[in-house]
Amino acid sequence: MSSPAPRAAGHDHQGPDHRAGRPGHRTGPDALWSVEDHLADILAAVRPLEPIELNLLDAQGCLLVEDVTVPVSLPPFDNSSMDGYAVRVTDVAGASEEFPAVLEVVGDIAAGLAESPHVGPGQAARIMTGAPLPSGAEAVVPVEWTDGGLGGGPVTGMRARSKAPEGAGGQVRVHRPAEARAHVRAQGSDVRAGDRALAAGTVLGPPQIGLLAAIGRGRVRVRPRPRVVVLSTGSELVQPDEPLAHGQIYDSNSFALTAAAHDAGAIAYRVGAVTDDAETLRATIEDQLVRADLLVTTGGVSVGAYDVVKEALAHVADEDEPGSGVEFRKLAMQPGKPQGFGSVGPDHTPLLALPGNPVSSYVSFELFVRPAIRTLMGLPDVHRPRVRATLTAGKALTSPKGRRQFLRATHTDGSVTPVGGAGSHLVAALAHADALIVVPEDVESVEPGTEVEVVLLG
Amino acid sequence: MSSPAPRAAGHDHQGPDHRAGRPGHRTGPDALWSVEDHLADILAAVRPLEPIELNLLDAQGCLLVEDVTVPVSLPPFDNSSMDGYAVRVTDVAGASEEFPAVLEVVGDIAAGLAESPHVGPGQAARIMTGAPLPSGAEAVVPVEWTDGGLGGGPVTGMRARSKAPEGAGGQVRVHRPAEARAHVRAQGSDVRAGDRALAAGTVLGPPQIGLLAAIGRGRVRVRPRPRVVVLSTGSELVQPDEPLAHGQIYDSNSFALTAAAHDAGAIAYRVGAVTDDAETLRATIEDQLVRADLLVTTGGVSVGAYDVVKEALAHVADEDEPGSGVEFRKLAMQPGKPQGFGSVGPDHTPLLALPGNPVSSYVSFELFVRPAIRTLMGLPDVHRPRVRATLTAGKALTSPKGRRQFLRATHTDGSVTPVGGAGSHLVAALAHADALIVVPEDVESVEPGTEVEVVLLG
């Protein structure tokens, strides 16, 4: 099957002409795309999802799309930072343990009580942390600076109101003076009404969610998590825990990539293995469109006579709709040479068709699908971190000329060591890797001790 | 209320005597616990959850508790690594584009087909990537090394079987020789039956889930995610989006800590704010026990007359059960001085009672609850990473003697800058921090340019 003319999902105007002008890009069925060009093509076509309003906890990990302004200052009122007594400064001036200030306790001020007693000269109100400073009072003395109303020495705390209600009355001896505003948190000292609490573009983690709750925001506008549907294809695929017949293998791609999509921040749906029949695959994809912001398939993208992803997606594309269609390409990379990208269905849902080999599909996911998911989320940083590290290996790495090779490796303290061989079927090695070594297209051999580029897989 | 005798959840034998012997620990209501001692006490008492069997995708992020052995070698059979033709080596020896080997095509071998044709002398079978090498064949020549059965020059791929069924028969011209086993992936070349695929203690990420699926394991024994119930307490607390009356503030702790528990790997349930009534709180906790592996409360742990967490939890503890009970302590830290830890209910469910101030509770969560959650998961590394960084600040930091201070900060490239002040109510500053500066107990001032310890909040 010949490749259709290159078209990007939803970006007809950035079509063949745009891409043909890129360095290194050639057209036609033998064209080899660079990793950069393929990625750029995907990221130019995928747009952040439209924002929706979500409950705070549902918005965790999402990108805020509005500047959030503080509606009411925090704290909303002057309040005590200690459990103690609200007093007038002159009443406790010069107080000491030997010569305490003796004050009449006019009541309790617990946090959340609607009304507070007034504190007049010679009076004090017992006050709890966070409770509003009562009228008349100018400062708080911690309970540890008093006799707690018990008539003895300094105490370490108050008795529970439910067990000792008399603590809200009687007298208290204060052993130390207090300056005006001592142990008082001023209204607005945290944030002021009208301040910007969080800027659009903030990713909502636990402290940001805490701040939004603190200023009374129960719902926020964010870009939602994309819904990613993962399908593997192949008549040879059997679900785990089922018996294998000759020529069959277990479906692992749909599991690995669903987990990887979840890890990238998506709501991931695993459809599982679809048999190598174009009509079945087409019907499955059409069924799934309703819950997909992005479709990911594995297998069926190469040059074989049973590569049904290629075969099926030509039919799903609506010829009358510019921007629809999936293009199948060869990339100058290893593993992961055959790749498909485009869009399907009436909403031009983006689709990435990855090769079927488990390691190829996983590496392709990391390089192309993860950035696409994070672009859908509107996140500022869509790529895995990359570092330079020194190659530790028993012998030189070899790499085919003209292909960018991604080798599974482990990374520690500036050093990187290959795991397993270059064979793209070594799924066992992948499970022990935490990094990919990048060998550029023009490099055919890398000696141990050389500094190499490394993608950290987190 | 006086502190009960120290008892650790489920670890009666590591009771007061054990702890009293630790450096810096004193008993009695004025005892100041160090951060290390409080954390060690928690981690000694909290035990990893009992393993359960989960479906693969439900086990993402969990710790495997069994060594998983490969039941059947991967690949399970010799198979083709290319789309091409399965041939005998002698039949293609010396083949070139000028003098091709002309072979009879005896049929297609697609991946997943139950039966394959035998390849005899002078014959070839068209074979797809991943399909089993047929009997008689010794190597695979890629389709690009042939005329694809079309009688012309080299081709770039096969036509789809559904459109060109004749490709499975006729003749093919092969343009290059192939060595024995060329483009053949040998049975067992990835993993061999009996090999250990993954060791107990592995955390299951996407590649590990892929490997388990590949070897046919649909379910695995892992430590499950802990179910963490978060309750905030305080009669002053109002839910976001509700109007505030005088003396009221919004409940933010239950939101921030539920999000933080989720972030740490837990299944987190937010109960929200419970009023300052011991009976209500006790009933709520008893209700929640059925779904809790860990309970986290905020507020009500200090020395005030309305600190109902203290008041209520003395009643929940079963006096006849050793190991039950929650102990309330003062820690030599800022923020976060008052803390409670122990267990409640018939199963001695661990409970951490954090202070109510939003920043205090968040810092306490990071230092104590997150490690507890990750211990319940059985994870090898329960702590946030710590680094050394140079303090960037306009003036020296001050810190009270005898308290370990944790200051909100931003960290970049080996440099750390405080955000906001030391006031424990500055929830706005917390939302802009990504690190905590640690100022040790014996340090009262830190000059700009000094190297400090930093907790990275990730």
CSV table of C-alpha atoms in Angstrom, one decimal, chain A residues 68-430:
chain,number,residue,atom,x,y,z
A,68,VAL,CA,-7.3,32.8,40.2
A,69,THR,CA,-7.8,35.9,42.3
A,70,VAL,CA,-8.2,35.9,46.1
A,71,PRO,CA,-11.8,36.8,46.9
A,72,VAL,CA,-11.3,37.4,50.6
A,73,SER,CA,-8.1,38.1,52.6
A,74,LEU,CA,-6.5,35.3,54.5
A,75,PRO,CA,-6.7,35.1,57.4
A,76,PRO,CA,-10.1,36.7,57.1
A,77,PHE,CA,-9.8,38.2,60.5
A,78,ASP,CA,-7.2,38.9,63.2
A,79,ASN,CA,-6.8,35.7,65.1
A,80,SER,CA,-4.7,34.0,67.8
A,81,SER,CA,-1.7,32.0,66.8
A,82,MET,CA,-1.6,30.3,70.3
A,83,ASP,CA,-3.9,28.7,72.8
A,84,GLY,CA,-3.9,31.3,75.6
A,85,TYR,CA,-5.5,34.5,76.8
A,86,ALA,CA,-6.5,37.6,74.9
A,87,VAL,CA,-5.5,40.6,76.9
A,88,ARG,CA,-5.0,44.3,77.0
A,89,VAL,CA,-1.3,45.3,76.8
A,90,THR,CA,-1.4,47.7,79.8
A,91,ASP,CA,-3.0,45.1,82.0
A,92,VAL,CA,0.0,42.7,81.7
A,93,ALA,CA,2.8,45.3,81.5
A,94,GLY,CA,5.5,44.4,84.0
A,95,ALA,CA,3.9,41.0,84.9
A,96,SER,CA,6.2,38.3,86.2
A,97,GLU,CA,5.8,35.0,87.9
A,98,GLU,CA,6.5,36.6,91.2
A,99,PHE,CA,4.2,39.6,90.5
A,100,PRO,CA,1.6,38.2,88.1
A,101,ALA,CA,-1.2,40.3,86.5
A,102,VAL,CA,-4.5,38.9,87.8
A,103,LEU,CA,-7.3,39.2,85.3
A,104,GLU,CA,-10.9,38.3,85.3
A,105,VAL,CA,-11.7,35.6,82.6
A,106,VAL,CA,-14.8,36.7,80.8
A,107,GLY,CA,-15.3,33.6,78.7
A,108,ASP,CA,-13.9,31.3,76.0
A,109,ILE,CA,-13.2,32.1,72.4
A,110,ALA,CA,-13.0,28.9,70.5
A,111,ALA,CA,-12.4,28.8,66.8
A,112,GLY,CA,-15.7,28.9,64.9
A,113,LEU,CA,-17.8,30.4,67.6
A,114,ALA,CA,-20.1,33.0,66.2
A,115,GLU,CA,-19.8,35.5,69.1
A,116,SER,CA,-16.9,36.6,71.3
A,117,PRO,CA,-17.0,38.4,74.7
A,118,HIS,CA,-15.6,41.9,74.8
A,119,VAL,CA,-12.4,42.2,76.8
A,120,GLY,CA,-12.5,45.3,79.1
A,121,PRO,CA,-9.8,46.7,81.4
A,122,GLY,CA,-8.6,44.1,83.9
A,123,GLN,CA,-10.2,41.3,81.9
A,124,ALA,CA,-9.0,38.4,79.7
A,125,ALA,CA,-10.8,36.0,77.4
A,126,ARG,CA,-9.5,32.4,77.1
A,127,ILE,CA,-8.7,32.0,73.4
A,128,MET,CA,-7.9,29.1,71.1
A,129,THR,CA,-5.5,29.0,68.2
A,130,GLY,CA,-7.2,30.4,65.1
A,131,ALA,CA,-10.1,32.1,67.0
A,132,PRO,CA,-10.8,35.7,66.3
A,133,LEU,CA,-9.1,38.3,68.5
A,134,PRO,CA,-12.0,39.7,70.6
A,135,SER,CA,-12.8,43.4,70.7
A,136,GLY,CA,-10.9,45.2,73.4
A,137,ALA,CA,-8.0,42.8,73.4
A,138,GLU,CA,-4.6,43.8,71.8
A,139,ALA,CA,-2.5,40.7,72.3
A,140,VAL,CA,-2.5,37.1,73.3
A,141,VAL,CA,-0.4,35.5,76.0
A,142,PRO,CA,0.2,31.8,75.6
A,143,VAL,CA,-1.3,29.6,78.3
A,144,GLU,CA,2.2,28.5,79.2
A,145,TRP,CA,2.8,32.1,80.4
A,146,THR,CA,-0.1,31.8,82.9
A,147,ASP,CA,-1.3,29.7,85.7
A,148,GLY,CA,-4.2,28.5,83.5
A,149,GLY,CA,-6.7,29.8,86.0
A,150,LEU,CA,-5.6,27.2,88.6
A,151,GLY,CA,-3.9,29.5,91.0
A,152,GLY,CA,-0.5,27.7,90.9
A,153,GLY,CA,2.6,27.9,88.8
A,154,PRO,CA,2.9,28.0,85.0
A,155,VAL,CA,0.9,25.3,83.3
A,156,THR,CA,1.6,23.4,80.1
A,157,GLY,CA,-1.9,23.5,78.6
A,158,MET,CA,-5.6,23.8,79.2
A,159,ARG,CA,-8.0,21.2,80.5
A,160,ALA,CA,-10.6,20.2,78.0
A,161,ARG,CA,-13.7,22.5,78.2
A,162,SER,CA,-16.0,19.5,78.3
A,163,LYS,CA,-14.2,18.2,81.4
A,164,ALA,CA,-13.4,21.5,83.2
A,165,PRO,CA,-16.0,24.1,82.1
A,166,GLU,CA,-14.9,26.3,85.0
A,167,GLY,CA,-11.7,27.2,83.0
A,168,ALA,CA,-13.8,29.7,80.9
A,169,GLY,CA,-14.4,31.8,84.0
A,170,GLY,CA,-12.7,32.8,87.3
A,171,GLN,CA,-9.3,34.4,87.4
A,172,VAL,CA,-6.0,33.9,85.5
A,173,ARG,CA,-2.6,34.9,86.6
A,174,VAL,CA,-0.4,36.1,83.8
A,175,HIS,CA,3.4,35.8,84.3
A,176,ARG,CA,4.8,37.8,81.5
A,177,PRO,CA,4.0,41.0,79.6
A,178,ALA,CA,3.0,41.0,76.0
A,179,GLU,CA,3.5,43.6,73.3
A,180,ALA,CA,0.6,44.8,71.1
A,181,ARG,CA,-0.2,42.3,68.5
A,182,ALA,CA,1.9,39.6,70.1
A,183,HIS,CA,0.7,36.1,69.0
A,184,VAL,CA,-1.9,37.7,66.7
A,185,ARG,CA,-2.0,36.8,63.0
A,186,ALA,CA,-3.2,39.9,61.2
A,187,GLN,CA,-6.1,39.8,58.8
A,188,GLY,CA,-4.7,39.5,55.2
A,189,SER,CA,-1.2,38.6,56.3
A,190,ASP,CA,-1.2,35.5,54.2
A,191,VAL,CA,-3.0,36.7,51.0
A,192,ARG,CA,-5.0,39.8,50.4
A,193,ALA,CA,-8.3,40.1,48.5
A,194,GLY,CA,-7.5,40.9,44.9
A,195,ASP,CA,-4.1,39.3,44.9
A,196,ARG,CA,-3.5,36.7,42.3
A,197,ALA,CA,-3.4,33.4,44.2
A,198,LEU,CA,-2.3,31.3,41.2
A,199,ALA,CA,-1.5,32.2,37.6
A,200,ALA,CA,-3.0,30.5,34.6
A,201,GLY,CA,-0.5,27.8,33.5
A,202,THR,CA,0.1,26.5,37.1
A,203,VAL,CA,0.0,22.7,37.4
A,204,LEU,CA,-2.2,21.8,40.4
A,205,GLY,CA,-0.3,19.7,43.0
A,206,PRO,CA,-1.3,19.3,46.7
A,207,PRO,CA,-0.2,22.7,47.9
A,208,GLN,CA,-1.9,24.5,45.1
A,209,ILE,CA,-5.1,22.6,45.8
A,210,GLY,CA,-4.7,23.5,49.4
A,211,LEU,CA,-4.4,27.2,48.5
A,212,LEU,CA,-7.5,27.1,46.3
A,213,ALA,CA,-9.5,25.4,49.0
A,214,ALA,CA,-8.2,28.0,51.5
A,215,ILE,CA,-9.5,30.9,49.4
A,216,GLY,CA,-12.9,29.1,49.0
A,217,ARG,CA,-12.5,27.8,45.5
A,218,GLY,CA,-14.2,24.4,45.2
A,219,ARG,CA,-14.1,24.2,41.4
A,220,VAL,CA,-11.5,25.4,38.9
A,221,ARG,CA,-11.1,25.6,35.1
A,222,VAL,CA,-8.4,23.3,34.0
A,223,ARG,CA,-7.4,21.3,30.9
A,224,PRO,CA,-8.7,17.8,31.6
A,225,ARG,CA,-6.7,14.6,31.5
A,226,PRO,CA,-6.8,13.3,27.9
A,227,ARG,CA,-8.6,10.0,27.4
A,228,VAL,CA,-6.2,7.7,25.6
A,229,VAL,CA,-7.4,4.5,24.0
A,230,VAL,CA,-4.8,1.8,23.5
A,231,LEU,CA,-5.3,-1.0,21.0
A,232,SER,CA,-2.8,-3.7,20.0
A,233,THR,CA,-3.3,-5.5,16.8
A,234,GLY,CA,-2.2,-9.0,15.7
A,235,SER,CA,-3.9,-12.3,15.1
A,236,GLU,CA,-1.1,-14.0,17.0
A,237,LEU,CA,-1.9,-12.2,20.3
A,238,VAL,CA,-3.4,-14.0,23.2
A,239,GLN,CA,-4.4,-12.5,26.5
A,240,PRO,CA,-2.3,-13.3,29.6
A,241,ASP,CA,-3.4,-16.3,31.6
A,242,GLU,CA,-4.8,-18.0,28.4
A,243,PRO,CA,-3.0,-21.0,26.9
A,244,LEU,CA,-0.7,-20.3,24.0
A,245,ALA,CA,-1.0,-22.3,20.8
A,246,HIS,CA,1.9,-22.7,18.3
A,247,GLY,CA,2.7,-19.4,16.6
A,248,GLN,CA,1.0,-17.3,19.3
A,249,ILE,CA,2.4,-14.9,21.8
A,250,TYR,CA,0.9,-12.9,24.7
A,251,ASP,CA,-0.4,-9.4,24.1
A,252,SER,CA,1.9,-7.2,26.1
A,253,ASN,CA,1.8,-3.9,24.3
A,254,SER,CA,-1.7,-3.0,25.3
A,255,PHE,CA,-0.7,-3.5,28.9
A,256,ALA,CA,2.6,-1.6,28.8
A,257,LEU,CA,1.2,1.3,26.8
A,258,THR,CA,-2.0,1.7,28.9
A,259,ALA,CA,0.2,1.8,32.0
A,260,ALA,CA,2.5,4.3,30.3
A,261,ALA,CA,-0.4,6.5,29.2
A,262,HIS,CA,-1.7,6.5,32.8
A,263,ASP,CA,1.8,7.4,34.0
A,264,ALA,CA,2.0,10.3,31.5
A,265,GLY,CA,-1.2,11.7,33.1
A,266,ALA,CA,-3.9,10.3,30.8
A,267,ILE,CA,-7.1,8.5,31.6
A,268,ALA,CA,-6.1,5.3,29.7
A,269,TYR,CA,-8.4,2.7,28.3
A,270,ARG,CA,-7.0,-0.7,27.2
A,271,VAL,CA,-9.0,-2.2,24.4
A,272,GLY,CA,-6.6,-5.1,24.0
A,273,ALA,CA,-5.7,-7.1,21.0
A,274,VAL,CA,-7.6,-6.7,17.7
A,275,THR,CA,-7.3,-9.5,15.1
A,276,ASP,CA,-5.5,-8.7,11.8
A,277,ASP,CA,-8.7,-8.0,9.9
A,278,ALA,CA,-9.2,-4.5,8.5
A,279,GLU,CA,-12.9,-4.4,8.9
A,280,THR,CA,-12.8,-5.5,12.5
A,281,LEU,CA,-10.1,-3.0,13.3
A,282,ARG,CA,-12.0,-0.2,11.6
A,283,ALA,CA,-15.2,-1.0,13.5
A,284,THR,CA,-13.3,-1.1,16.8
A,285,ILE,CA,-11.7,2.2,16.2
A,286,GLU,CA,-15.0,3.8,15.2
A,287,ASP,CA,-16.5,2.4,18.4
A,288,GLN,CA,-13.8,3.8,20.5
A,289,LEU,CA,-13.8,7.3,19.0
A,290,VAL,CA,-16.5,8.4,21.4
A,291,ARG,CA,-14.2,8.1,24.4
A,292,ALA,CA,-10.9,9.0,22.8
A,293,ASP,CA,-9.0,12.2,22.8
A,294,LEU,CA,-6.1,10.2,21.3
A,295,LEU,CA,-5.8,6.7,19.8
A,296,VAL,CA,-2.7,4.6,20.0
A,297,THR,CA,-2.4,1.4,18.0
A,298,THR,CA,0.5,-1.1,17.9
A,299,GLY,CA,1.4,-3.4,15.1
A,300,GLY,CA,0.4,-3.6,11.4
A,301,VAL,CA,2.3,-0.5,10.2
A,302,SER,CA,5.2,-2.1,8.3
A,303,VAL,CA,5.6,-3.5,4.8
A,304,GLY,CA,3.9,-6.9,5.3
A,305,ALA,CA,0.8,-8.2,3.5
A,306,TYR,CA,-1.1,-8.4,6.8
A,307,ASP,CA,-0.4,-5.0,8.1
A,308,VAL,CA,-4.0,-4.1,8.7
A,309,VAL,CA,-3.6,-0.9,10.6
A,310,LYS,CA,-2.3,0.7,7.4
A,311,GLU,CA,-5.0,-1.0,5.4
A,312,ALA,CA,-7.8,-0.1,7.8
A,313,LEU,CA,-7.0,3.5,8.4
A,314,ALA,CA,-7.1,4.5,4.8
A,315,HIS,CA,-10.8,3.7,5.0
A,316,VAL,CA,-11.5,5.5,8.2
A,317,ALA,CA,-10.2,8.7,6.8
A,318,ASP,CA,-12.9,10.9,5.3
A,319,GLU,CA,-11.7,11.9,1.9
A,320,ASP,CA,-13.9,15.0,1.9
A,321,GLU,CA,-12.5,16.3,5.1
A,322,PRO,CA,-9.2,18.1,4.8
A,323,GLY,CA,-6.9,17.1,7.7
A,324,SER,CA,-8.2,13.6,8.0
A,325,GLY,CA,-6.1,10.6,7.3
A,326,VAL,CA,-3.2,8.7,8.7
A,327,GLU,CA,0.2,8.8,7.0
A,328,PHE,CA,2.6,5.9,7.4
A,329,ARG,CA,6.3,6.7,7.4
A,330,LYS,CA,9.7,5.3,7.8
A,331,LEU,CA,11.8,6.9,10.4
A,332,ALA,CA,15.6,7.1,10.6
A,333,MET,CA,15.6,5.4,14.0
A,334,GLN,CA,16.1,2.0,15.6
A,335,PRO,CA,14.0,0.6,17.0
A,336,GLY,CA,10.8,2.1,15.7
A,337,LYS,CA,11.4,2.6,12.0
A,338,PRO,CA,7.7,2.2,10.8
A,339,GLN,CA,5.3,4.8,12.3
A,340,GLY,CA,1.9,6.1,11.5
A,341,PHE,CA,0.4,9.5,12.4
A,342,GLY,CA,-2.7,11.4,11.5
A,343,SER,CA,-6.3,11.7,12.6
A,344,VAL,CA,-9.5,9.7,12.3
A,345,GLY,CA,-13.2,10.3,12.6
A,346,PRO,CA,-15.4,13.3,12.4
A,347,ASP,CA,-13.5,15.2,15.2
A,348,HIS,CA,-10.1,14.4,13.6
A,349,THR,CA,-9.1,12.5,16.7
A,350,PRO,CA,-5.3,12.2,16.6
A,351,LEU,CA,-4.0,8.7,16.1
A,352,LEU,CA,-0.5,7.4,16.5
A,353,ALA,CA,0.2,4.0,15.0
A,354,LEU,CA,3.2,2.4,16.6
A,355,PRO,CA,5.2,-0.7,15.4
A,356,GLY,CA,4.1,-3.9,17.0
A,357,ASN,CA,7.3,-5.1,18.5
A,358,PRO,CA,7.1,-4.5,22.3
A,359,VAL,CA,10.4,-2.6,22.6
A,360,SER,CA,9.8,-0.6,19.4
A,361,SER,CA,6.3,0.3,20.6
A,362,TYR,CA,7.5,1.3,24.1
A,363,VAL,CA,10.4,3.5,22.8
A,364,SER,CA,8.0,5.0,20.2
A,365,PHE,CA,5.5,5.8,23.1
A,366,GLU,CA,8.2,7.5,25.1
A,367,LEU,CA,9.4,9.6,22.1
A,368,PHE,CA,6.1,10.5,20.5
A,369,VAL,CA,3.0,9.5,22.4
A,370,ARG,CA,4.0,10.8,25.8
A,371,PRO,CA,4.8,14.3,24.5
A,372,ALA,CA,1.4,14.2,22.6
A,373,ILE,CA,-0.4,13.3,25.8
A,374,ARG,CA,1.3,16.1,27.7
A,375,THR,CA,0.6,18.5,24.9
A,376,LEU,CA,-3.1,17.6,25.1
A,377,MET,CA,-2.9,18.5,28.8
A,378,GLY,CA,-1.3,21.8,28.0
A,379,LEU,CA,1.7,21.1,30.2
A,380,PRO,CA,4.7,23.4,29.7
A,381,ASP,CA,7.3,20.6,29.6
A,382,VAL,CA,6.2,17.6,27.5
A,383,HIS,CA,9.5,15.8,27.2
A,384,ARG,CA,11.4,13.4,29.4
A,385,PRO,CA,14.5,14.9,30.9
A,386,ARG,CA,17.8,14.3,29.0
A,387,VAL,CA,21.2,14.3,30.5
A,388,ARG,CA,24.8,13.6,29.4
A,389,ALA,CA,26.5,10.6,30.9
A,390,THR,CA,29.6,8.5,30.5
A,391,LEU,CA,29.2,5.2,28.7
A,392,THR,CA,30.2,2.2,30.9
A,393,ALA,CA,30.3,-0.9,28.8
A,394,GLY,CA,32.6,-3.9,28.2
A,395,LYS,CA,32.9,-3.1,24.5
A,396,ALA,CA,32.0,-0.4,22.0
A,397,LEU,CA,28.4,0.1,21.1
A,398,THR,CA,27.6,-0.3,17.4
A,399,SER,CA,24.8,1.5,15.6
A,400,PRO,CA,23.7,1.4,12.0
A,401,LYS,CA,24.7,4.4,10.0
A,402,GLY,CA,21.8,6.8,9.2
A,403,ARG,CA,19.7,5.6,12.1
A,404,ARG,CA,19.3,7.2,15.4
A,405,GLN,CA,19.5,4.3,17.9
A,406,PHE,CA,17.8,4.2,21.3
A,407,LEU,CA,19.4,1.6,23.6
A,408,ARG,CA,17.9,0.5,26.8
A,409,ALA,CA,20.2,1.3,29.7
A,410,THR,CA,20.5,2.0,33.4
A,411,HIS,CA,21.7,5.4,34.6
A,412,THR,CA,23.4,6.2,37.9
A,413,ASP,CA,25.5,9.2,39.0
A,414,GLY,CA,26.5,10.4,35.6
A,415,SER,CA,27.2,6.9,34.2
A,416,VAL,CA,25.1,4.9,31.8
A,417,THR,CA,25.3,1.1,31.1
A,418,PRO,CA,23.5,-0.7,28.3
A,419,VAL,CA,21.0,-3.5,29.4
A,420,GLY,CA,20.6,-6.4,27.1
A,421,GLY,CA,21.3,-6.2,23.4
A,422,ALA,CA,20.1,-4.1,20.5
A,423,GLY,CA,17.5,-6.6,19.5
A,424,SER,CA,14.1,-4.9,19.5
A,425,HIS,CA,12.4,-7.9,21.0
A,426,LEU,CA,14.3,-7.8,24.3
A,427,VAL,CA,11.3,-6.9,26.5
A,428,ALA,CA,13.1,-8.4,29.5
A,429,ALA,CA,15.9,-6.0,29.2
A,430,LEU,CA,13.5,-3.1,28.9
